[in-house]
PDB file of C-alpha atoms in Angstrom:
ATOM      1  CA  UNK A   1       7.043   8.199  -1.389  1.00 51.00           C
ATOM      2  CA  UNK A   2       8.037   4.876  -2.965  1.00 64.00           C
ATOM      3  CA  UNK A   3       4.575   3.481  -3.668  1.00 75.00           C
ATOM      4  CA  UNK A   4       3.329   5.020  -6.952  1.00 68.00           C
ATOM      5  CA  UNK A   5      -0.269   4.684  -5.754  1.00 72.00           C
ATOM      6  CA  UNK A   6       0.316   7.187  -2.951  1.00 75.00           C
ATOM      7  CA  UNK A   7       3.050   9.094  -4.756  1.00 70.00           C
ATOM      8  CA  UNK A   8       0.727  10.021  -7.634  1.00 65.00           C
ATOM      9  CA  UNK A   9      -2.175  10.958  -5.359  1.00 70.00           C
ATOM     10  CA  UNK A  10      -2.493  14.595  -4.331  1.00 66.00           C
ATOM     11  CA  UNK A  11      -4.759  13.797  -1.376  1.00 68.00           C
ATOM     12  CA  UNK A  12      -2.217  11.550   0.376  1.00 75.00           C
ATOM     13  CA  UNK A  13       0.698  13.890  -0.191  1.00 65.00           C
ATOM     14  CA  UNK A  14       2.226  16.388   2.173  1.00 61.00           C
ATOM     15  CA  UNK A  15       0.303  19.577   1.435  1.00 51.00           C
ATOM     16  CA  UNK A  16       2.094  22.903   1.022  1.00 50.00           C
ATOM     17  CA  UNK A  17       0.046  24.435   3.849  1.00 50.00           C
ATOM     18  CA  UNK A  18       1.048  21.612   6.212  1.00 49.00           C
ATOM     19  CA  UNK A  19       4.722  21.991   5.323  1.00 49.00           C
ATOM     20  CA  UNK A  20       4.533  25.769   5.796  1.00 48.00           C
ATOM     21  CA  UNK A  21       2.813  25.358   9.151  1.00 44.00           C
ATOM     22  CA  UNK A  22       5.441  22.929  10.390  1.00 43.00           C
ATOM     23  CA  UNK A  23       8.171  25.270   9.214  1.00 47.00           C
ATOM     24  CA  UNK A  24       6.664  28.109  11.251  1.00 48.00           C
ATOM     25  CA  UNK A  25       6.101  25.932  14.275  1.00 44.00           C
ATOM     26  CA  UNK A  26       2.362  26.457  14.237  1.00 43.00           C
ATOM     27  CA  UNK A  27      -0.780  25.968  12.226  1.00 41.00           C
ATOM     28  CA  UNK A  28      -2.398  28.004   9.509  1.00 39.00           C
ATOM     29  CA  UNK A  29      -5.432  30.057  10.387  1.00 35.00           C
ATOM     30  CA  UNK A  30      -8.014  31.297   7.934  1.00 39.00           C
ATOM     31  CA  UNK A  31      -9.795  34.578   8.647  1.00 39.00           C
ATOM     32  CA  UNK A  32     -13.018  35.893   7.147  1.00 37.00           C
ATOM     33  CA  UNK A  33     -13.860  39.542   6.579  1.00 37.00           C
ATOM     34  CA  UNK A  34     -17.105  40.494   8.345  1.00 40.00           C
ATOM     35  CA  UNK A  35     -19.355  43.498   8.091  1.00 41.00           C
ATOM     36  CA  UNK A  36     -21.688  45.384  10.399  1.00 43.00           C
ATOM     37  CA  UNK A  37     -24.606  43.823  12.217  1.00 43.00           C
ATOM     38  CA  UNK A  38     -27.867  44.113  10.293  1.00 43.00           C
ATOM     39  CA  UNK A  39     -30.955  45.867  11.493  1.00 43.00           C
ATOM     40  CA  UNK A  40     -32.568  42.551  12.357  1.00 43.00           C
ATOM     41  CA  UNK A  41     -30.185  42.046  15.261  1.00 46.00           C
ATOM     42  CA  UNK A  42     -28.277  39.157  13.668  1.00 47.00           C
ATOM     43  CA  UNK A  43     -24.564  38.602  14.076  1.00 43.00           C
ATOM     44  CA  UNK A  44     -22.155  39.751  11.380  1.00 45.00           C
ATOM     45  CA  UNK A  45     -21.866  37.159   8.634  1.00 44.00           C
ATOM     46  CA  UNK A  46     -19.321  36.460   5.978  1.00 43.00           C
ATOM     47  CA  UNK A  47     -18.626  39.479   3.745  1.00 44.00           C
ATOM     48  CA  UNK A  48     -21.095  41.605   5.679  1.00 49.00           C
ATOM     49  CA  UNK A  49     -24.161  39.404   5.193  1.00 52.00           C
ATOM     50  CA  UNK A  50     -26.242  39.302   8.409  1.00 54.00           C
ATOM     51  CA  UNK A  51     -26.638  35.798   9.838  1.00 54.00           C
ATOM     52  CA  UNK A  52     -29.867  35.286  11.848  1.00 63.00           C
ATOM     53  CA  UNK A  53     -29.503  34.187  15.451  1.00 64.00           C
ATOM     54  CA  UNK A  54     -30.915  30.717  16.285  1.00 65.00           C
ATOM     55  CA  UNK A  55     -33.666  30.590  18.876  1.00 68.00           C
ATOM     56  CA  UNK A  56     -33.335  28.958  22.297  1.00 69.00           C
ATOM     57  CA  UNK A  57     -34.805  25.615  21.160  1.00 67.00           C
ATOM     58  CA  UNK A  58     -32.393  25.371  18.233  1.00 62.00           C
ATOM     59  CA  UNK A  59     -29.444  26.234  20.449  1.00 63.00           C
ATOM     60  CA  UNK A  60     -30.448  23.568  22.966  1.00 65.00           C
ATOM     61  CA  UNK A  61     -30.814  20.964  20.199  1.00 66.00           C
ATOM     62  CA  UNK A  62     -27.395  21.823  18.814  1.00 58.00           C
ATOM     63  CA  UNK A  63     -25.886  21.593  22.289  1.00 61.00           C
ATOM     64  CA  UNK A  64     -27.438  18.184  22.997  1.00 64.00           C
ATOM     65  CA  UNK A  65     -26.478  16.677  19.625  1.00 58.00           C
ATOM     66  CA  UNK A  66     -23.338  14.500  19.501  1.00 61.00           C
ATOM     67  CA  UNK A  67     -20.260  15.881  17.858  1.00 54.00           C
ATOM     68  CA  UNK A  68     -19.925  15.188  14.149  1.00 49.00           C
ATOM     69  CA  UNK A  69     -17.411  12.483  13.327  1.00 53.00           C
ATOM     70  CA  UNK A  70     -15.323  12.005  10.201  1.00 49.00           C
ATOM     71  CA  UNK A  71     -17.849   9.417   9.049  1.00 52.00           C
ATOM     72  CA  UNK A  72     -20.698  11.935   9.415  1.00 53.00           C
ATOM     73  CA  UNK A  73     -18.777  14.411   7.261  1.00 60.00           C
ATOM     74  CA  UNK A  74     -17.877  11.745   4.638  1.00 84.00           C
ATOM     75  CA  UNK A  75     -14.182  11.970   5.438  1.00 91.00           C
ATOM     76  CA  UNK A  76     -11.590   9.216   5.336  1.00 94.00           C
ATOM     77  CA  UNK A  77     -11.284   7.083   8.477  1.00 95.00           C
ATOM     78  CA  UNK A  78      -8.966   4.276   9.482  1.00 95.00           C
ATOM     79  CA  UNK A  79     -11.994   1.985   9.712  1.00 95.00           C
ATOM     80  CA  UNK A  80     -12.754   2.634   6.039  1.00 96.00           C
ATOM     81  CA  UNK A  81      -9.224   1.677   5.053  1.00 96.00           C
ATOM     82  CA  UNK A  82      -9.238  -1.436   7.261  1.00 96.00           C
ATOM     83  CA  UNK A  83     -12.585  -2.683   5.941  1.00 97.00           C
ATOM     84  CA  UNK A  84     -11.707  -2.173   2.289  1.00 97.00           C
ATOM     85  CA  UNK A  85      -8.205  -3.590   2.653  1.00 97.00           C
ATOM     86  CA  UNK A  86      -9.568  -6.637   4.477  1.00 97.00           C
ATOM     87  CA  UNK A  87     -12.210  -7.152   1.798  1.00 97.00           C
ATOM     88  CA  UNK A  88      -9.689  -6.948  -1.018  1.00 98.00           C
ATOM     89  CA  UNK A  89      -7.324  -9.321   0.775  1.00 97.00           C
ATOM     90  CA  UNK A  90     -10.128 -11.844   1.293  1.00 97.00           C
ATOM     91  CA  UNK A  91     -11.034 -11.625  -2.399  1.00 98.00           C
ATOM     92  CA  UNK A  92      -7.380 -12.049  -3.357  1.00 98.00           C
ATOM     93  CA  UNK A  93      -6.999 -15.189  -1.227  1.00 97.00           C
ATOM     94  CA  UNK A  94     -10.234 -16.754  -2.509  1.00 98.00           C
ATOM     95  CA  UNK A  95      -9.343 -16.175  -6.170  1.00 98.00           C
ATOM     96  CA  UNK A  96      -5.792 -17.466  -5.572  1.00 97.00           C
ATOM     97  CA  UNK A  97      -7.122 -20.639  -3.933  1.00 96.00           C
ATOM     98  CA  UNK A  98      -9.548 -21.273  -6.807  1.00 97.00           C
ATOM     99  CA  UNK A  99      -6.790 -20.729  -9.383  1.00 97.00           C
ATOM    100  CA  UNK A 100      -4.422 -23.046  -7.508  1.00 96.00           C
ATOM    101  CA  UNK A 101      -6.988 -25.871  -7.594  1.00 95.00           C
ATOM    102  CA  UNK A 102      -8.343 -25.338 -11.122  1.00 95.00           C
ATOM    103  CA  UNK A 103      -6.259 -23.570 -13.765  1.00 94.00           C
ATOM    104  CA  UNK A 104      -2.874 -22.504 -12.312  1.00 94.00           C
ATOM    105  CA  UNK A 105      -1.527 -22.032 -15.834  1.00 93.00           C
ATOM    106  CA  UNK A 106      -3.526 -18.815 -16.128  1.00 95.00           C
ATOM    107  CA  UNK A 107      -1.011 -17.027 -13.916  1.00 96.00           C
ATOM    108  CA  UNK A 108       0.632 -15.486 -16.997  1.00 96.00           C
ATOM    109  CA  UNK A 109      -2.688 -13.932 -18.048  1.00 97.00           C
ATOM    110  CA  UNK A 110      -3.252 -12.739 -14.473  1.00 97.00           C
ATOM    111  CA  UNK A 111       0.212 -11.149 -14.413  1.00 96.00           C
ATOM    112  CA  UNK A 112      -0.346  -9.209 -17.634  1.00 97.00           C
ATOM    113  CA  UNK A 113      -3.872  -8.069 -16.760  1.00 97.00           C
ATOM    114  CA  UNK A 114      -2.785  -7.197 -13.218  1.00 97.00           C
ATOM    115  CA  UNK A 115       0.121  -5.113 -14.519  1.00 96.00           C
ATOM    116  CA  UNK A 116      -2.107  -3.143 -16.885  1.00 97.00           C
ATOM    117  CA  UNK A 117      -4.833  -2.561 -14.292  1.00 97.00           C
ATOM    118  CA  UNK A 118      -2.244  -1.692 -11.672  1.00 96.00           C
ATOM    119  CA  UNK A 119      -0.801   1.067 -13.854  1.00 96.00           C
ATOM    120  CA  UNK A 120      -4.267   2.369 -14.725  1.00 96.00           C
ATOM    121  CA  UNK A 121      -5.325   2.506 -11.072  1.00 96.00           C
ATOM    122  CA  UNK A 122      -2.028   4.012  -9.935  1.00 94.00           C
ATOM    123  CA  UNK A 123      -2.312   6.980 -12.282  1.00 93.00           C
ATOM    124  CA  UNK A 124      -6.054   7.650 -11.953  1.00 91.00           C
ATOM    125  CA  UNK A 125      -6.837  10.855 -10.085  1.00 89.00           C
ATOM    126  CA  UNK A 126     -10.112   9.452  -8.751  1.00 93.00           C
ATOM    127  CA  UNK A 127     -10.362   5.901  -7.365  1.00 95.00           C
ATOM    128  CA  UNK A 128     -12.440   3.384  -9.320  1.00 95.00           C
ATOM    129  CA  UNK A 129     -13.742   0.588  -7.044  1.00 97.00           C
ATOM    130  CA  UNK A 130     -14.582  -1.586 -10.067  1.00 97.00           C
ATOM    131  CA  UNK A 131     -11.060  -1.323 -11.507  1.00 97.00           C
ATOM    132  CA  UNK A 132      -9.472  -1.903  -8.103  1.00 98.00           C
ATOM    133  CA  UNK A 133     -11.569  -5.033  -7.588  1.00 98.00           C
ATOM    134  CA  UNK A 134     -10.679  -6.209 -11.109  1.00 98.00           C
ATOM    135  CA  UNK A 135      -6.997  -5.674 -10.303  1.00 98.00           C
ATOM    136  CA  UNK A 136      -7.376  -7.728  -7.129  1.00 98.00           C
ATOM    137  CA  UNK A 137      -8.995 -10.587  -9.062  1.00 98.00           C
ATOM    138  CA  UNK A 138      -6.204 -10.537 -11.657  1.00 98.00           C
ATOM    139  CA  UNK A 139      -3.563 -10.564  -8.935  1.00 98.00           C
ATOM    140  CA  UNK A 140      -5.364 -13.448  -7.246  1.00 97.00           C
ATOM    141  CA  UNK A 141      -5.145 -15.457 -10.482  1.00 98.00           C
ATOM    142  CA  UNK A 142      -1.459 -14.576 -10.795  1.00 98.00           C
ATOM    143  CA  UNK A 143      -0.548 -15.374  -7.192  1.00 97.00           C
ATOM    144  CA  UNK A 144      -2.515 -18.624  -7.148  1.00 96.00           C
ATOM    145  CA  UNK A 145      -0.812 -19.886 -10.290  1.00 96.00           C
ATOM    146  CA  UNK A 146       2.712 -18.694  -9.505  1.00 96.00           C
ATOM    147  CA  UNK A 147       2.458 -20.108  -5.983  1.00 95.00           C
ATOM    148  CA  UNK A 148       1.484 -23.480  -7.471  1.00 94.00           C
ATOM    149  CA  UNK A 149       4.525 -23.346  -9.769  1.00 92.00           C
ATOM    150  CA  UNK A 150       6.869 -22.382  -6.940  1.00 91.00           C
ATOM    151  CA  UNK A 151       5.514 -25.158  -4.745  1.00 88.00           C
ATOM    152  CA  UNK A 152       6.099 -27.782  -7.429  1.00 84.00           C
ATOM    153  CA  UNK A 153       9.619 -26.483  -8.059  1.00 73.00           C
ATOM    154  CA  UNK A 154      10.335 -26.666  -4.342  1.00 61.00           C
ATOM    155  CA  UNK A 155       9.332 -30.342  -4.328  1.00 55.00           C
ATOM    156  CA  UNK A 156      11.174 -31.333  -7.515  1.00 54.00           C
ATOM    157  CA  UNK A 157      14.288 -29.423  -6.519  1.00 52.00           C
ATOM    158  CA  UNK A 158      14.961 -31.454  -3.369  1.00 51.00           C
ATOM    159  CA  UNK A 159      16.843 -34.738  -3.319  1.00 45.00           C
ATOM    160  CA  UNK A 160      14.141 -36.507  -1.313  1.00 45.00           C
ATOM    161  CA  UNK A 161      11.159 -35.033  -3.178  1.00 49.00           C
ATOM    162  CA  UNK A 162       9.620 -34.036   0.146  1.00 52.00           C
ATOM    163  CA  UNK A 163       7.191 -31.146  -0.118  1.00 57.00           C
ATOM    164  CA  UNK A 164       8.521 -27.867   1.225  1.00 69.00           C
ATOM    165  CA  UNK A 165       5.699 -25.667   2.579  1.00 87.00           C
ATOM    166  CA  UNK A 166       7.178 -22.520   1.056  1.00 92.00           C
ATOM    167  CA  UNK A 167       3.783 -21.043   0.136  1.00 94.00           C
ATOM    168  CA  UNK A 168       2.489 -21.335   3.683  1.00 94.00           C
ATOM    169  CA  UNK A 169       5.783 -19.961   4.982  1.00 94.00           C
ATOM    170  CA  UNK A 170       5.568 -16.996   2.613  1.00 96.00           C
ATOM    171  CA  UNK A 171       1.958 -16.240   3.599  1.00 96.00           C
ATOM    172  CA  UNK A 172       2.762 -16.330   7.318  1.00 96.00           C
ATOM    173  CA  UNK A 173       5.911 -14.260   6.838  1.00 97.00           C
ATOM    174  CA  UNK A 174       3.981 -11.670   4.809  1.00 97.00           C
ATOM    175  CA  UNK A 175       1.421 -11.072   7.533  1.00 96.00           C
ATOM    176  CA  UNK A 176       4.135 -11.152  10.214  1.00 97.00           C
ATOM    177  CA  UNK A 177       6.123  -8.504   8.331  1.00 97.00           C
ATOM    178  CA  UNK A 178       3.007  -6.394   7.876  1.00 97.00           C
ATOM    179  CA  UNK A 179       2.275  -6.576  11.616  1.00 97.00           C
ATOM    180  CA  UNK A 180       5.882  -5.726  12.500  1.00 97.00           C
ATOM    181  CA  UNK A 181       5.921  -2.726  10.151  1.00 96.00           C
ATOM    182  CA  UNK A 182       2.624  -1.472  11.581  1.00 96.00           C
ATOM    183  CA  UNK A 183       3.940  -1.848  15.144  1.00 96.00           C
ATOM    184  CA  UNK A 184       7.151   0.018  14.335  1.00 95.00           C
ATOM    185  CA  UNK A 185       5.165   2.835  12.738  1.00 96.00           C
ATOM    186  CA  UNK A 186       2.493   3.122  15.440  1.00 94.00           C
ATOM    187  CA  UNK A 187       5.028   2.966  18.271  1.00 94.00           C
ATOM    188  CA  UNK A 188       7.136   5.714  16.709  1.00 93.00           C
ATOM    189  CA  UNK A 189      10.247   3.543  16.613  1.00 93.00           C
ATOM    190  CA  UNK A 190      10.488   4.215  12.884  1.00 93.00           C
ATOM    191  CA  UNK A 191       9.513   7.661  11.643  1.00 93.00           C
ATOM    192  CA  UNK A 192       9.035   8.754   8.060  1.00 94.00           C
ATOM    193  CA  UNK A 193      11.460  11.644   7.791  1.00 94.00           C
ATOM    194  CA  UNK A 194      12.942  13.271   4.666  1.00 94.00           C
ATOM    195  CA  UNK A 195      16.142  11.312   5.322  1.00 95.00           C
ATOM    196  CA  UNK A 196      14.182   8.032   5.547  1.00 96.00           C
ATOM    197  CA  UNK A 197      12.350   8.861   2.318  1.00 94.00           C
ATOM    198  CA  UNK A 198      15.573   9.653   0.447  1.00 96.00           C
ATOM    199  CA  UNK A 199      17.192   6.463   1.704  1.00 96.00           C
ATOM    200  CA  UNK A 200      14.258   4.368   0.545  1.00 96.00           C
ATOM    201  CA  UNK A 201      14.079   5.995  -2.897  1.00 95.00           C
ATOM    202  CA  UNK A 202      17.816   5.506  -3.475  1.00 96.00           C
ATOM    203  CA  UNK A 203      17.633   1.906  -2.260  1.00 96.00           C
ATOM    204  CA  UNK A 204      14.630   1.181  -4.477  1.00 95.00           C
ATOM    205  CA  UNK A 205      16.459   2.604  -7.487  1.00 96.00           C
ATOM    206  CA  UNK A 206      19.495   0.457  -6.692  1.00 95.00           C
ATOM    207  CA  UNK A 207      17.373  -2.674  -6.321  1.00 95.00           C
ATOM    208  CA  UNK A 208      15.601  -1.949  -9.618  1.00 94.00           C
ATOM    209  CA  UNK A 209      18.966  -1.578 -11.372  1.00 95.00           C
ATOM    210  CA  UNK A 210      20.155  -4.845  -9.802  1.00 94.00           C
ATOM    211  CA  UNK A 211      17.015  -6.632 -11.015  1.00 92.00           C
ATOM    212  CA  UNK A 212      17.401  -5.298 -14.556  1.00 94.00           C
ATOM    213  CA  UNK A 213      21.037  -6.429 -14.684  1.00 93.00           C
ATOM    214  CA  UNK A 214      19.964  -9.855 -13.451  1.00 90.00           C
ATOM    215  CA  UNK A 215      17.353 -10.124 -16.212  1.00 89.00           C
ATOM    216  CA  UNK A 216      19.844  -9.115 -18.908  1.00 91.00           C
ATOM    217  CA  UNK A 217      22.486 -11.550 -17.610  1.00 89.00           C
ATOM    218  CA  UNK A 218      19.969 -14.403 -17.626  1.00 85.00           C
ATOM    219  CA  UNK A 219      20.009 -14.262 -21.447  1.00 85.00           C
ATOM    220  CA  UNK A 220      23.752 -14.831 -21.580  1.00 85.00           C
ATOM    221  CA  UNK A 221      24.606 -16.765 -18.411  1.00 82.00           C
ATOM    222  CA  UNK A 222      23.038 -20.112 -17.546  1.00 78.00           C
ATOM    223  CA  UNK A 223      21.084 -20.010 -14.294  1.00 71.00           C
ATOM    224  CA  UNK A 224      18.497 -21.973 -12.407  1.00 69.00           C
ATOM    225  CA  UNK A 225      15.233 -20.089 -12.706  1.00 70.00           C
ATOM    226  CA  UNK A 226      15.813 -16.791 -10.894  1.00 80.00           C
ATOM    227  CA  UNK A 227      18.761 -15.490 -12.888  1.00 82.00           C
ATOM    228  CA  UNK A 228      22.499 -15.663 -12.166  1.00 83.00           C
ATOM    229  CA  UNK A 229      22.307 -12.984  -9.466  1.00 83.00           C
ATOM    230  CA  UNK A 230      19.338 -14.473  -7.614  1.00 84.00           C
ATOM    231  CA  UNK A 231      20.698 -17.918  -6.739  1.00 82.00           C
ATOM    232  CA  UNK A 232      22.795 -19.175  -3.856  1.00 84.00           C
ATOM    233  CA  UNK A 233      23.919 -16.881  -1.078  1.00 88.00           C
ATOM    234  CA  UNK A 234      23.775 -13.845  -3.375  1.00 88.00           C
ATOM    235  CA  UNK A 235      20.125 -14.610  -4.064  1.00 89.00           C
ATOM    236  CA  UNK A 236      19.417 -14.962  -0.344  1.00 92.00           C
ATOM    237  CA  UNK A 237      21.088 -11.626   0.387  1.00 94.00           C
ATOM    238  CA  UNK A 238      19.194  -9.921  -2.439  1.00 93.00           C
ATOM    239  CA  UNK A 239      15.945 -11.450  -1.179  1.00 94.00           C
ATOM    240  CA  UNK A 240      16.526 -10.150   2.349  1.00 96.00           C
ATOM    241  CA  UNK A 241      17.243  -6.668   0.991  1.00 96.00           C
ATOM    242  CA  UNK A 242      14.043  -6.776  -1.101  1.00 96.00           C
ATOM    243  CA  UNK A 243      11.976  -7.853   1.908  1.00 97.00           C
ATOM    244  CA  UNK A 244      13.451  -5.000   3.936  1.00 97.00           C
ATOM    245  CA  UNK A 245      12.592  -2.508   1.187  1.00 97.00           C
ATOM    246  CA  UNK A 246       9.034  -3.841   0.980  1.00 97.00           C
ATOM    247  CA  UNK A 247       8.649  -3.500   4.751  1.00 97.00           C
ATOM    248  CA  UNK A 248       9.949   0.081   4.595  1.00 97.00           C
ATOM    249  CA  UNK A 249       7.462   0.767   1.785  1.00 97.00           C
ATOM    250  CA  UNK A 250       4.664  -0.437   4.053  1.00 97.00           C
ATOM    251  CA  UNK A 251       5.737   2.106   6.661  1.00 97.00           C
ATOM    252  CA  UNK A 252       5.649   4.802   3.979  1.00 96.00           C
ATOM    253  CA  UNK A 253       2.143   3.640   3.041  1.00 96.00           C
ATOM    254  CA  UNK A 254       0.981   3.880   6.657  1.00 97.00           C
ATOM    255  CA  UNK A 255       2.348   7.415   6.880  1.00 96.00           C
ATOM    256  CA  UNK A 256       0.550   8.437   3.674  1.00 95.00           C
ATOM    257  CA  UNK A 257      -2.736   7.041   4.998  1.00 96.00           C
ATOM    258  CA  UNK A 258      -2.220   8.858   8.295  1.00 96.00           C
ATOM    259  CA  UNK A 259      -1.759  12.153   6.464  1.00 94.00           C
ATOM    260  CA  UNK A 260      -4.878  11.484   4.419  1.00 94.00           C
ATOM    261  CA  UNK A 261      -6.972  10.937   7.542  1.00 94.00           C
ATOM    262  CA  UNK A 262      -5.539  13.977   9.316  1.00 93.00           C
ATOM    263  CA  UNK A 263      -6.123  16.209   6.286  1.00 93.00           C
ATOM    264  CA  UNK A 264      -9.738  15.047   6.031  1.00 91.00           C
ATOM    265  CA  UNK A 265      -9.665  13.714   2.476  1.00 94.00           C
ATOM    266  CA  UNK A 266     -12.948  12.316   1.069  1.00 95.00           C
ATOM    267  CA  UNK A 267     -13.940   8.841   2.215  1.00 94.00           C
ATOM    268  CA  UNK A 268     -13.838   7.454  -1.338  1.00 94.00           C
ATOM    269  CA  UNK A 269     -10.043   7.533  -1.212  1.00 95.00           C
ATOM    270  CA  UNK A 270     -10.154   4.591   1.188  1.00 96.00           C
ATOM    271  CA  UNK A 271     -10.220   2.549  -2.027  1.00 97.00           C
ATOM    272  CA  UNK A 272      -6.944   4.147  -3.116  1.00 96.00           C
ATOM    273  CA  UNK A 273      -5.366   3.462   0.276  1.00 96.00           C
ATOM    274  CA  UNK A 274      -6.480  -0.173   0.234  1.00 97.00           C
ATOM    275  CA  UNK A 275      -5.216  -0.579  -3.331  1.00 97.00           C
ATOM    276  CA  UNK A 276      -1.829   0.864  -2.386  1.00 96.00           C
ATOM    277  CA  UNK A 277      -1.485  -1.555   0.521  1.00 97.00           C
ATOM    278  CA  UNK A 278      -2.429  -4.510  -1.699  1.00 97.00           C
ATOM    279  CA  UNK A 279       0.262  -3.527  -4.218  1.00 97.00           C
ATOM    280  CA  UNK A 280       2.955  -3.492  -1.534  1.00 97.00           C
ATOM    281  CA  UNK A 281       1.736  -6.726   0.072  1.00 97.00           C
ATOM    282  CA  UNK A 282       1.789  -8.546  -3.275  1.00 97.00           C
ATOM    283  CA  UNK A 283       5.372  -7.422  -3.842  1.00 97.00           C
ATOM    284  CA  UNK A 284       6.341  -8.471  -0.318  1.00 97.00           C
ATOM    285  CA  UNK A 285       4.744 -11.908  -0.740  1.00 97.00           C
ATOM    286  CA  UNK A 286       6.510 -12.543  -4.055  1.00 96.00           C
ATOM    287  CA  UNK A 287       9.896 -11.624  -2.600  1.00 95.00           C
ATOM    288  CA  UNK A 288       9.333 -13.908   0.387  1.00 96.00           C
ATOM    289  CA  UNK A 289       8.138 -16.725  -1.868  1.00 94.00           C
ATOM    290  CA  UNK A 290      11.284 -16.474  -3.973  1.00 92.00           C
ATOM    291  CA  UNK A 291      13.470 -16.271  -0.843  1.00 93.00           C
ATOM    292  CA  UNK A 292      11.945 -19.406   0.701  1.00 92.00           C
ATOM    293  CA  UNK A 293      12.245 -21.222  -2.624  1.00 89.00           C
ATOM    294  CA  UNK A 294      15.981 -20.486  -2.648  1.00 87.00           C
ATOM    295  CA  UNK A 295      16.374 -21.525   0.988  1.00 87.00           C
ATOM    296  CA  UNK A 296      14.493 -24.775   0.338  1.00 82.00           C
ATOM    297  CA  UNK A 297      17.362 -25.900  -1.855  1.00 69.00           C
ATOM    298  CA  UNK A 298      15.462 -26.010  -5.139  1.00 52.00           C
ATOM    299  CA  UNK A 299      18.451 -24.480  -6.925  1.00 47.00           C
TER     300      UNK A 299
END
């Protein structure tokens, strides 16, 4: 997986039992060794321990009771992930809006704190709701401030000084890309196969190398804000590639969440799933924001 949040989590991974079952074309079955029936007339229990038979009233009550759901058994559900992801997104937007209108210069602090908390949350074995919420707040401060800076650059970079709504465009494009990725995954048009995973990992490594080269060159070659390799048509092409990689990462995230639900992981890991989606969405939004800034003619 490309997202370190899901990649470092054992519960969202592809278990060895599941891989073995798929390789054999079936499912794994657990068997229990039983003993002889006890003198009380009970049925054989686990390891020979007699289990008493329920009476008629208990059997009728069990029959009439509704089937236990994943929520009743404290297992992860899609609803849990949706609610927590929606809540974190709402918090992110509110904090970003407040930062935009008050102290946009704090985006540097938000970036540093968000990076530290992101790494801490990504490598924690157990999800921490408090740390995930703190990360979301820090990212809200960062996105609100950096969006304000991008918007002002978009205005000052045009010959007419007319405001370019690049922030609104980036927000709309982010949610549109998210919806498209979810549709492609749910419809089965794009499947997460080993070949797809290898392609994404190689592409991500290539994009990371490209970004590092761009940063190094910016110290020696004059450029206009994004580095010598992220301006003009080259910058547009690189931005489109980055958006495509972010969309593919979303599909990988959806597949990891699907495995978590099917494997019945504890409900608390809905926080981890929501955090992983927020990480990918923030990356996607930043790439779209930079792409629209380039297209607006600010460089």
